[in-house]
Amino acid sequence: MHFIGSSSSPCSDFPASCKLPTSVDICILVQFLQGKKSERHLSGATQRVMGTEHSKNEGRSSMFFLRKGQKLPAWEDALLSGKEPKSLLKRGLCYVSLSLIMKGMTSVPDFLWGLSEVQKLNLSRNRLVMIPPSLGKLDRLAVLNLCGNCLKCLPKEIGLLRHLKVLFVNMNCLTEVPAELSLCRKLEVLSLSHNRISQLPSSFTELTSLRKLNLSNNRFVQIPLCIFALRSLDFLHLGSNRLENIAESVQYLINLQIFIVENNNIRSLPRSLCFITTLELLNIDYNSIQTLPDDLYLLHRLPKIAWNPMDKGLHLSHNPLARPLPEIVEGGLDVLFNYLKDKKEHS
C-alpha cells in the first residue's frame, strides 16, 4: 500500500537531531519553503523562457497515457479522482506548478514523470523513501521541495535539472549529497538542514550562483572547504552541528550578510572573520568562546548586540566569555567595539 493516511512520524528512523527549525530558520527561510519568495527571485530571462514554454505546451495533450484496459493503482486513482494527471497542474503567469504536499505517499506516483512541463514541484511532508532516476525527466523544474520525507539519498539524475534555482531537502535522512548536484549551475537557494550529512562533494565549488545555504542540524565537524569558494553566498547557516573552529578561509565569503554558527563547539573566532564587512547578522550563541578578536569592531554593519534570534546584529549569549567581556557586552555593541579598538591600539 503506497497511500497512507496516518499522522505518525514520516520516518521511523528519523535522525534524533531532526527537530523543528529554529526561529531564525522560520524568519529567514519560511518564505522559500512556501515557494513565495523563490518565484519572485527567478530572473526575468528565466521567466520569459518559462512563459514561452508554457505557451508552447498549453495545447498539448498530457504525456501520460494508459494502455487500453490498463488501470491506475488504487492510490493513484484516488489522488487523481478520475481526472487526467495534467489537471493537477496549476498555471501561473510565469510558472506551472504541482503540489502533492501531505498526501501520505511512500513513493512518487508514476504519472508525475509524464508532466514534463512542471516548473515548481512540492512533494514535502510525505513518507517518500526514495526519488527515482525519472526525476531527470522534469528538466524544466526551477523549484523543488522535498522537505520532510524519509530520503536517504538523492538520485544522480538530479544533475539533469539545469534550470533548478531552489531546492529544499531539509528534514530527511540524507547522509551524503550527490556530486551531480553541482551540475545545477543556476541553483541559488539550497537547504539541507536536519539531516545526517558530515561532508559535501568538492564539486560544490561549481555552484557559483548559490546565494543561500542552510546546513544546520547535521554532523559537520568542520566547515567544508568547498563552501569558501561560493563567493555569491549572502546567507550561511551551520548552526547545531559539531564545529570546533572556523577556518581563516571564511574571509573569502565576501558577500556574506548572515552567518549562523550557533550551538556548536567553537572555542574562538578567526581574525579573518572580521574582514567580512558585509555581515549584518553574526550568531555565535551557545558555543565555548572565551575571547573575541580585537578587529571585531570592523564589522560596522552589525547594528547591535542582539538577543532576539530574529534580529540582525551580534548574537553571542551563552558563551563562557572571560572577564571583563560579560560586563562590557551588557553596555551594548558600541561599548564593546570601543573596548576592542582601544585594546588593539594599546597592545
Tab-separated table of C-alpha atoms in Angstrom:
chain	number	residue	atom	x	y	z
A	1	MET	CA	0.000	0.000	0.000
A	2	HIS	CA	1.520	3.287	-1.074
A	3	PHE	CA	-1.092	5.771	0.059
A	4	ILE	CA	-1.213	6.166	3.809
A	5	GLY	CA	-3.319	8.497	5.876
A	6	SER	CA	-1.621	8.009	9.230
A	7	SER	CA	-0.342	11.105	11.009
A	8	SER	CA	2.598	9.410	12.723
A	9	SER	CA	6.200	10.370	12.069
A	10	PRO	CA	7.126	10.191	8.375
A	11	CYS	CA	10.275	8.232	9.092
A	12	SER	CA	10.671	5.578	11.749
A	13	ASP	CA	14.460	6.032	11.791
A	14	PHE	CA	14.342	9.832	11.540
A	15	PRO	CA	17.522	11.429	12.945
A	16	ALA	CA	17.246	12.375	16.589
A	17	SER	CA	18.674	15.783	15.687
A	18	CYS	CA	15.806	16.442	13.271
A	19	LYS	CA	13.846	18.818	15.460
A	20	LEU	CA	11.723	21.714	14.320
A	21	PRO	CA	13.597	24.625	12.689
A	22	THR	CA	14.728	27.475	14.948
A	23	SER	CA	13.067	30.870	14.844
A	24	VAL	CA	15.924	32.064	12.650
A	25	ASP	CA	15.080	29.328	10.141
A	26	ILE	CA	11.455	30.367	10.255
A	27	CYS	CA	12.164	34.075	9.929
A	28	ILE	CA	14.582	33.856	7.033
A	29	LEU	CA	13.693	30.673	5.169
A	30	VAL	CA	9.980	30.027	5.584
A	31	GLN	CA	9.154	32.121	2.544
A	32	PHE	CA	11.384	29.863	0.446
A	33	LEU	CA	9.755	26.738	1.848
A	34	GLN	CA	6.400	28.122	0.847
A	35	GLY	CA	7.758	28.969	-2.575
A	36	LYS	CA	6.628	32.610	-2.475
A	37	LYS	CA	9.928	34.393	-2.475
A	38	SER	CA	11.600	31.931	-4.808
A	39	GLU	CA	9.076	32.700	-7.517
A	40	ARG	CA	9.765	36.400	-7.304
A	41	HIS	CA	13.519	35.818	-7.470
A	42	LEU	CA	13.505	33.903	-10.725
A	43	SER	CA	15.401	36.003	-13.222
A	44	GLY	CA	13.499	37.862	-15.906
A	45	ALA	CA	15.208	35.773	-18.568
A	46	THR	CA	14.105	32.551	-16.893
A	47	GLN	CA	10.567	33.864	-16.526
A	48	ARG	CA	10.460	34.733	-20.225
A	49	VAL	CA	11.695	31.266	-21.131
A	50	MET	CA	9.095	29.722	-18.847
A	51	GLY	CA	6.384	31.870	-20.382
A	52	THR	CA	7.399	30.767	-23.848
A	53	GLU	CA	7.444	27.119	-22.838
A	54	HIS	CA	4.031	27.500	-21.251
A	55	SER	CA	2.533	28.830	-24.445
A	56	LYS	CA	4.156	26.050	-26.454
A	57	ASN	CA	2.761	23.320	-24.222
A	58	GLU	CA	-0.615	24.822	-23.476
A	59	GLY	CA	-2.338	22.956	-26.281
A	60	ARG	CA	-0.502	19.690	-25.914
A	61	SER	CA	-2.257	16.677	-24.533
A	62	SER	CA	-0.888	15.010	-21.435
A	63	MET	CA	2.244	12.956	-21.941
A	64	PHE	CA	0.882	10.316	-19.591
A	65	PHE	CA	-1.110	7.614	-21.367
A	66	LEU	CA	-2.682	4.380	-20.201
A	67	ARG	CA	-2.697	1.361	-22.435
A	68	LYS	CA	-6.087	0.023	-23.386
A	69	GLY	CA	-7.536	-1.794	-20.421
A	70	GLN	CA	-4.727	-0.649	-18.100
A	71	LYS	CA	-5.764	0.753	-14.733
A	72	LEU	CA	-4.012	3.077	-12.351
A	73	PRO	CA	-3.014	1.732	-8.925
A	74	ALA	CA	-5.847	2.372	-6.444
A	75	TRP	CA	-3.997	5.059	-4.509
A	76	GLU	CA	-3.010	6.980	-7.653
A	77	ASP	CA	-6.583	6.730	-8.891
A	78	ALA	CA	-7.735	8.207	-5.560
A	79	LEU	CA	-5.248	11.023	-5.939
A	80	LEU	CA	-6.490	11.871	-9.426
A	81	SER	CA	-10.194	11.386	-8.580
A	82	GLY	CA	-10.895	10.241	-12.117
A	83	LYS	CA	-9.157	13.231	-13.708
A	84	GLU	CA	-6.182	13.109	-16.023
A	85	PRO	CA	-2.805	13.914	-14.385
A	86	LYS	CA	-2.439	17.197	-16.241
A	87	SER	CA	-5.493	18.542	-14.419
A	88	LEU	CA	-3.433	18.679	-11.176
A	89	LEU	CA	-1.180	21.358	-12.632
A	90	LYS	CA	-1.688	24.982	-11.692
A	91	ARG	CA	-0.698	27.568	-14.249
A	92	GLY	CA	0.592	30.921	-13.050
A	93	LEU	CA	1.821	33.858	-15.072
A	94	CYS	CA	5.413	32.624	-15.170
A	95	TYR	CA	5.374	29.004	-13.984
A	96	VAL	CA	3.493	25.722	-13.971
A	97	SER	CA	3.266	24.153	-10.522
A	98	LEU	CA	2.196	20.899	-8.897
A	99	SER	CA	1.690	20.402	-5.163
A	100	LEU	CA	1.360	16.934	-3.621
A	101	ILE	CA	2.061	18.014	-0.060
A	102	MET	CA	0.937	15.808	2.848
A	103	LYS	CA	-0.549	13.011	0.738
A	104	GLY	CA	0.947	10.214	2.834
A	105	MET	CA	2.895	8.937	-0.181
A	106	THR	CA	5.687	6.399	0.266
A	107	SER	CA	6.586	6.530	-3.421
A	108	VAL	CA	6.217	9.098	-6.160
A	109	PRO	CA	3.255	8.408	-8.482
A	110	ASP	CA	4.386	7.254	-11.923
A	111	PHE	CA	2.160	9.732	-13.733
A	112	LEU	CA	4.301	12.580	-12.409
A	113	TRP	CA	7.207	11.758	-14.724
A	114	GLY	CA	4.999	12.417	-17.756
A	115	LEU	CA	4.296	16.002	-16.640
A	116	SER	CA	7.492	17.404	-18.135
A	117	GLU	CA	6.149	20.961	-18.255
A	118	VAL	CA	6.043	21.350	-14.454
A	119	GLN	CA	8.412	24.051	-13.179
A	120	LYS	CA	7.571	24.128	-9.481
A	121	LEU	CA	7.092	20.823	-7.643
A	122	ASN	CA	6.192	20.369	-3.980
A	123	LEU	CA	6.409	16.816	-2.586
A	124	SER	CA	7.039	17.896	1.001
A	125	ARG	CA	5.762	16.265	4.182
A	126	ASN	CA	5.102	12.822	2.796
A	127	ARG	CA	6.788	9.462	3.532
A	128	LEU	CA	8.960	9.181	0.457
A	129	VAL	CA	11.942	6.861	0.932
A	130	MET	CA	13.469	7.451	-2.498
A	131	ILE	CA	13.248	9.638	-5.571
A	132	PRO	CA	13.701	7.550	-8.743
A	133	PRO	CA	16.059	8.443	-11.623
A	134	SER	CA	12.979	9.545	-13.576
A	135	LEU	CA	13.316	12.869	-11.756
A	136	GLY	CA	15.710	13.853	-14.545
A	137	LYS	CA	12.777	13.921	-16.979
A	138	LEU	CA	11.392	17.041	-15.284
A	139	ASP	CA	14.125	19.160	-16.801
A	140	ARG	CA	12.147	22.410	-16.619
A	141	LEU	CA	11.994	22.405	-12.823
A	142	ALA	CA	13.012	25.689	-11.195
A	143	VAL	CA	11.741	24.956	-7.659
A	144	LEU	CA	11.778	21.530	-5.981
A	145	ASN	CA	10.610	20.959	-2.407
A	146	LEU	CA	11.303	17.517	-0.880
A	147	CYS	CA	11.224	18.687	2.732
A	148	GLY	CA	10.001	16.388	5.499
A	149	ASN	CA	10.299	12.956	3.920
A	150	CYS	CA	12.459	9.888	4.663
A	151	LEU	CA	15.006	10.217	1.869
A	152	LYS	CA	18.410	8.660	2.496
A	153	CYS	CA	19.875	9.728	-0.833
A	154	LEU	CA	19.154	11.741	-3.956
A	155	PRO	CA	19.423	10.309	-7.469
A	156	LYS	CA	22.429	11.404	-9.526
A	157	GLU	CA	19.931	12.371	-12.233
A	158	ILE	CA	19.187	15.488	-10.194
A	159	GLY	CA	22.103	16.943	-12.139
A	160	LEU	CA	19.888	16.986	-15.233
A	161	LEU	CA	17.743	19.741	-13.720
A	162	ARG	CA	19.732	22.529	-15.349
A	163	HIS	CA	17.059	25.187	-14.666
A	164	LEU	CA	16.796	24.407	-10.934
A	165	LYS	CA	17.066	27.526	-8.773
A	166	VAL	CA	15.577	26.469	-5.409
A	167	LEU	CA	15.981	23.074	-3.719
A	168	PHE	CA	14.736	22.027	-0.289
A	169	VAL	CA	15.690	18.595	1.021
A	170	ASN	CA	15.670	19.546	4.704
A	171	MET	CA	14.252	17.251	7.387
A	172	ASN	CA	15.144	13.972	5.706
A	173	CYS	CA	17.646	11.182	6.430
A	174	LEU	CA	20.424	12.097	3.987
A	175	THR	CA	23.968	11.037	4.812
A	176	GLU	CA	25.526	12.393	1.639
A	177	VAL	CA	24.848	14.665	-1.310
A	178	PRO	CA	25.443	13.526	-4.908
A	179	ALA	CA	28.291	15.260	-6.720
A	180	GLU	CA	25.965	15.624	-9.717
A	181	LEU	CA	24.053	18.338	-7.865
A	182	SER	CA	26.917	20.661	-8.787
A	183	LEU	CA	25.705	20.448	-12.402
A	184	CYS	CA	22.716	22.583	-11.393
A	185	ARG	CA	24.679	25.760	-12.080
A	186	LYS	CA	21.636	28.026	-11.710
A	187	LEU	CA	20.953	26.881	-8.152
A	188	GLU	CA	20.526	29.887	-5.838
A	189	VAL	CA	18.845	28.500	-2.704
A	190	LEU	CA	19.709	25.150	-1.092
A	191	SER	CA	18.506	23.796	2.248
A	192	LEU	CA	19.963	20.512	3.509
A	193	SER	CA	19.236	21.161	7.174
A	194	HIS	CA	18.095	18.482	9.634
A	195	ASN	CA	19.819	15.511	8.001
A	196	ARG	CA	22.875	13.352	8.821
A	197	ILE	CA	25.401	14.910	6.452
A	198	SER	CA	29.039	15.253	7.528
A	199	GLN	CA	30.702	16.320	4.283
A	200	LEU	CA	29.995	17.825	0.861
A	201	PRO	CA	31.448	16.842	-2.510
A	202	SER	CA	34.353	19.013	-3.658
A	203	SER	CA	32.453	19.713	-6.886
A	204	PHE	CA	30.217	22.090	-4.908
A	205	THR	CA	32.715	24.793	-5.815
A	206	GLU	CA	30.940	24.905	-9.187
A	207	LEU	CA	27.692	26.206	-7.654
A	208	THR	CA	28.765	29.771	-8.271
A	209	SER	CA	25.198	31.153	-8.312
A	210	LEU	CA	24.365	29.833	-4.837
A	211	ARG	CA	23.267	32.644	-2.522
A	212	LYS	CA	21.570	30.911	0.409
A	213	LEU	CA	22.816	27.683	2.000
A	214	ASN	CA	21.338	26.022	5.086
A	215	LEU	CA	23.369	23.138	6.533
A	216	SER	CA	22.119	23.398	10.100
A	217	ASN	CA	21.373	20.367	12.272
A	218	ASN	CA	23.759	17.980	10.550
A	219	ARG	CA	27.036	16.318	11.572
A	220	PHE	CA	29.736	18.644	10.240
A	221	VAL	CA	32.891	18.750	12.358
A	222	GLN	CA	34.409	21.457	10.179
A	223	ILE	CA	33.113	23.793	7.507
A	224	PRO	CA	33.629	22.042	4.152
A	225	LEU	CA	36.403	23.760	2.196
A	226	CYS	CA	34.257	23.892	-0.946
A	227	ILE	CA	31.960	26.400	0.761
A	228	PHE	CA	34.694	29.046	0.839
A	229	ALA	CA	34.665	29.109	-2.964
A	230	LEU	CA	30.997	30.151	-3.060
A	231	ARG	CA	31.602	33.877	-3.359
A	232	SER	CA	27.933	34.694	-4.048
A	233	LEU	CA	26.733	33.409	-0.671
A	234	ASP	CA	24.884	36.006	1.384
A	235	PHE	CA	23.290	33.522	3.835
A	236	LEU	CA	25.079	30.605	5.510
A	237	HIS	CA	23.553	28.593	8.357
A	238	LEU	CA	25.716	25.976	10.081
A	239	GLY	CA	24.026	26.009	13.469
A	240	SER	CA	23.606	22.838	15.543
A	241	ASN	CA	26.483	20.861	14.060
A	242	ARG	CA	29.743	19.713	15.679
A	243	LEU	CA	32.041	22.507	14.548
A	244	GLU	CA	35.108	23.143	16.671
A	245	ASN	CA	36.525	26.054	14.705
A	246	ILE	CA	36.019	28.402	11.775
A	247	ALA	CA	38.798	28.346	9.198
A	248	GLU	CA	40.614	31.554	8.247
A	249	SER	CA	39.362	30.949	4.694
A	250	VAL	CA	35.964	32.259	5.775
A	251	GLN	CA	37.216	35.695	4.667
A	252	TYR	CA	36.647	34.684	1.034
A	253	LEU	CA	32.878	34.833	1.543
A	254	ILE	CA	32.963	38.499	0.638
A	255	ASN	CA	29.199	38.914	0.146
A	256	LEU	CA	28.063	37.149	3.308
A	257	GLN	CA	25.390	39.066	5.208
A	258	ILE	CA	24.014	36.408	7.564
A	259	PHE	CA	26.309	33.865	9.218
A	260	ILE	CA	24.882	31.498	11.830
A	261	VAL	CA	27.051	29.017	13.741
A	262	GLU	CA	25.072	28.818	16.970
A	263	ASN	CA	25.047	25.673	19.105
A	264	ASN	CA	28.430	24.208	18.136
A	265	ASN	CA	31.706	23.622	19.963
A	266	ILE	CA	33.590	26.656	18.656
A	267	ARG	CA	36.238	27.960	21.070
A	268	SER	CA	37.447	31.045	19.230
A	269	LEU	CA	36.750	33.212	16.198
A	270	PRO	CA	39.351	33.716	13.455
A	271	ARG	CA	40.642	37.233	12.873
A	272	SER	CA	39.766	36.886	9.178
A	273	LEU	CA	36.061	36.798	10.077
A	274	CYS	CA	36.365	40.479	10.952
A	275	PHE	CA	37.140	41.321	7.334
A	276	ILE	CA	33.688	40.262	6.089
A	277	THR	CA	32.381	43.788	6.457
A	278	THR	CA	29.112	42.893	4.716
A	279	LEU	CA	27.912	40.956	7.790
A	280	GLU	CA	24.630	42.188	9.246
A	281	LEU	CA	23.895	39.176	11.436
A	282	LEU	CA	26.519	37.054	13.181
A	283	ASN	CA	25.152	34.390	15.500
A	284	ILE	CA	27.674	32.595	17.714
A	285	ASP	CA	25.268	31.800	20.575
A	286	TYR	CA	25.754	28.592	22.571
A	287	ASN	CA	29.419	27.901	21.891
A	288	SER	CA	32.575	27.765	24.015
A	289	ILE	CA	34.009	31.155	23.099
A	290	GLN	CA	36.040	32.909	25.806
A	291	THR	CA	37.651	35.773	23.897
A	292	LEU	CA	36.794	37.932	20.896
A	293	PRO	CA	39.168	39.102	18.144
A	294	ASP	CA	40.275	42.720	18.569
A	295	ASP	CA	39.307	43.541	14.986
A	296	LEU	CA	35.664	42.640	15.539
A	297	TYR	CA	34.845	46.360	15.528
A	298	LEU	CA	35.426	46.343	11.751
A	299	LEU	CA	32.017	44.678	11.341
A	300	HIS	CA	30.342	48.072	11.178
A	301	ARG	CA	27.082	46.770	9.653
A	302	LEU	CA	26.189	44.852	12.810
A	303	PRO	CA	23.593	47.186	14.340
A	304	LYS	CA	23.565	45.997	17.957
A	305	ILE	CA	24.033	43.201	20.459
A	306	ALA	CA	21.050	41.028	19.561
A	307	TRP	CA	19.087	38.854	21.931
A	308	ASN	CA	16.059	38.047	19.796
A	309	PRO	CA	17.033	35.277	17.333
A	310	MET	CA	15.183	37.067	14.544
A	311	ASP	CA	17.087	40.335	14.953
A	312	LYS	CA	20.095	41.417	12.960
A	313	GLY	CA	23.205	42.117	14.980
A	314	LEU	CA	25.791	40.247	17.037
A	315	HIS	CA	24.448	37.212	18.914
A	316	LEU	CA	26.918	35.914	21.484
A	317	SER	CA	24.895	34.804	24.500
A	318	HIS	CA	25.591	31.558	26.355
A	319	ASN	CA	29.354	31.630	25.861
A	320	PRO	CA	31.895	31.474	28.726
A	321	LEU	CA	33.327	34.919	27.929
A	322	ALA	CA	36.355	35.841	30.021
A	323	ARG	CA	36.063	38.927	32.205
A	324	PRO	CA	35.595	41.825	31.691
A	325	LEU	CA	33.739	40.929	28.474
A	326	PRO	CA	30.389	39.940	30.083
A	327	GLU	CA	30.079	43.342	31.754
A	328	ILE	CA	31.168	45.186	28.609
A	329	VAL	CA	28.666	43.328	26.433
A	330	GLU	CA	25.879	44.487	28.724
A	331	GLY	CA	26.757	48.047	27.732
A	332	GLY	CA	25.903	47.390	24.106
A	333	LEU	CA	27.731	46.988	20.827
A	334	ASP	CA	29.317	50.458	20.737
A	335	VAL	CA	30.835	49.912	24.166
A	336	LEU	CA	32.157	46.505	23.116
A	337	PHE	CA	33.637	47.813	19.850
A	338	ASN	CA	35.305	50.766	21.580
A	339	TYR	CA	36.814	48.416	24.150
A	340	LEU	CA	38.223	46.106	21.458
A	341	LYS	CA	39.545	49.044	19.440
A	342	ASP	CA	41.315	50.577	22.452
A	343	LYS	CA	42.684	47.177	23.391
A	344	LYS	CA	44.193	46.763	19.932
A	345	GLU	CA	45.714	50.256	19.907
A	346	HIS	CA	47.436	49.692	23.252
A	347	SER	CA	48.621	46.165	22.556
